[in-house]
Amino acid sequence: MQVPAHPVEHPAPPAYAAGAPVPWWLKLGVKLVLGALPVPAGAWRALGLRRHSFFAADPARLVAPLAGRAQRFADLAGRPPRGVLEVGPGAMVLRAPVAAALGFGPVWYLDVEDSAPRDLAPYRAAAEAARAAGLVPPDLSGCASRAEILAACGARLLVGGAEALAAVPDGSVDLVFSEVALEHVRRDDLAPLLQALRRVTAPGGLGQHAVDFHDHLGGRLRHLAFTPEFWEGRAVARAGLYCNRLGLSQMLAAFAAAGFRAEADSRLVWRLPPVPTGGAHSALGRAPEDDRICHATIEARPG
């Protein structure tokens, strides 16, 4: 795979990832208080909070991104991908009919919790979006459950961490991808996950991972000021605020340690690093140049 001599950098818009126009500390406090309440995560999502997959209802997001990933693999390998794995899909499991229409198969989805729709309408809407794009999705008319729809699409949802990938045979996945999911993997869990991805990735396989590096409450990099003891604790996890605070160079090093050759050839950068007063906590071990990068697309191939 040919990679550019210099990564392509795009300036981040001034209000990029700003979030709601509410003081950051207020948002943080509210999230921590709500997270302490004995309410299941699914109930918060039903109320419109802690939602994943914000574009799941957008027909334009159902076909084109998957088709683009398939084309990228085909450009490199000279053939379309077969086995495909998405990490952290959330509600985007509903794209299973699109994946089948593109010729993917088998298809695996790995997530730490089951937040895929159980209602059948979103899957049928995705099939219609594929049909409107000139593809031939599987016939879902006889399916009476989500399990039957996934089976008709040659897809399977795996719930858990890296250990759940034991269900995927060695070297069986041509294309692995994630969309702003890896930053939410806990620091101690990232290495086992990437090692598992290396095991299942086929020779000549491709990983495509979009990763956010900013605070997810709109604080830019304010979250870097907290101690590891607080940030890795239960309060942040319960509040749905957790991201692992790794910089791009640390993320690429983790891929390399797992046996991948990884490049971030497309990056979104801030003109000036928005570091908190006093800088990032020293225990994070971040490289200063990482503080410019708020988003990057990583491509990884077996080393």
Phi, psi and omega in degrees: 000129178275130178242151182294148179298326179230134178301148177275122181248133177243136180290136177287137175301153184305323183257023183301130177055035182285335181074192181295146181285064180230143178309136186301317181296327177293315178300317179299313181298316179298316180299317181294321179293313180297324180294335180282347180284147181281064182240127179298149181302324180298327179291321177298318180295325179295334177271002180090008178254155181054038180284145170251166172055063184297338184259015186297334182265004183266111182303329181293340180268357186273322188253308190302314181299318179293319179297321178295320178294319178297320180292322178298316178297315181298323178298326182274321188262344182079013178203161178286155177287154175247275178295131184225140179228127172251131179259127177068048185286338186058227181288348184288002167305336180298348177279005181307319177296328177291317178301317178295320180295333178277359179090009177289147174164134357288162179240129175242145172238130179243125177213154182284342176214160181270096176244019177284146181301141173261337173295142185276342185301317180298325179291321179291325176295321177295321177297321178293323177296321177295318180296320179295336178272007178089011179262170180242097179281165176294155178283116182256005188298331182267003183277132182248001181207165177298320180301320180291324178295314180297320178297320179295335180266000183067033186241155179215135178262122177254127183248123180144195179263211183303328182297334180293339179286358174300338178285349183260126182295153177303138172059029186256358186248120177281320188229121175244135177211159175212151181238104183045054178241323187296331180292344180268355176285130182299147186307316182287343182264349186293314181301312177300324179295313182294325176297320177293321177296322177298320180297318186275345183286132181287154170304131185081005179288167184226135170250137177231120187224117173270126187231130172268143180240009183258165174297135187271008173255008182089013181269012180061266178235022181298331182294345181287347183281341187285152177291151175301325181300319178284311189292326180274003183275183187290327186298314180293319179297314181296329182281355181072026183260352194292131160220154195281354174064020173285142172275171182301316182297325177291322178295316179295322177296324178294320175299315181299318180296333179275355177102021178253152163262114188236140178225145174247088188272355177225125186223144173254125188233149171277146178297316175236134180299123182274057183288150179290163176303127183092352177082181178291151178299136186297333182292344182284338177062033183281143172282135183304325182294339178292337184288349175280340193259119179257343179202145176209154174251120183255132170249132184228132176234152178304135181278000000 
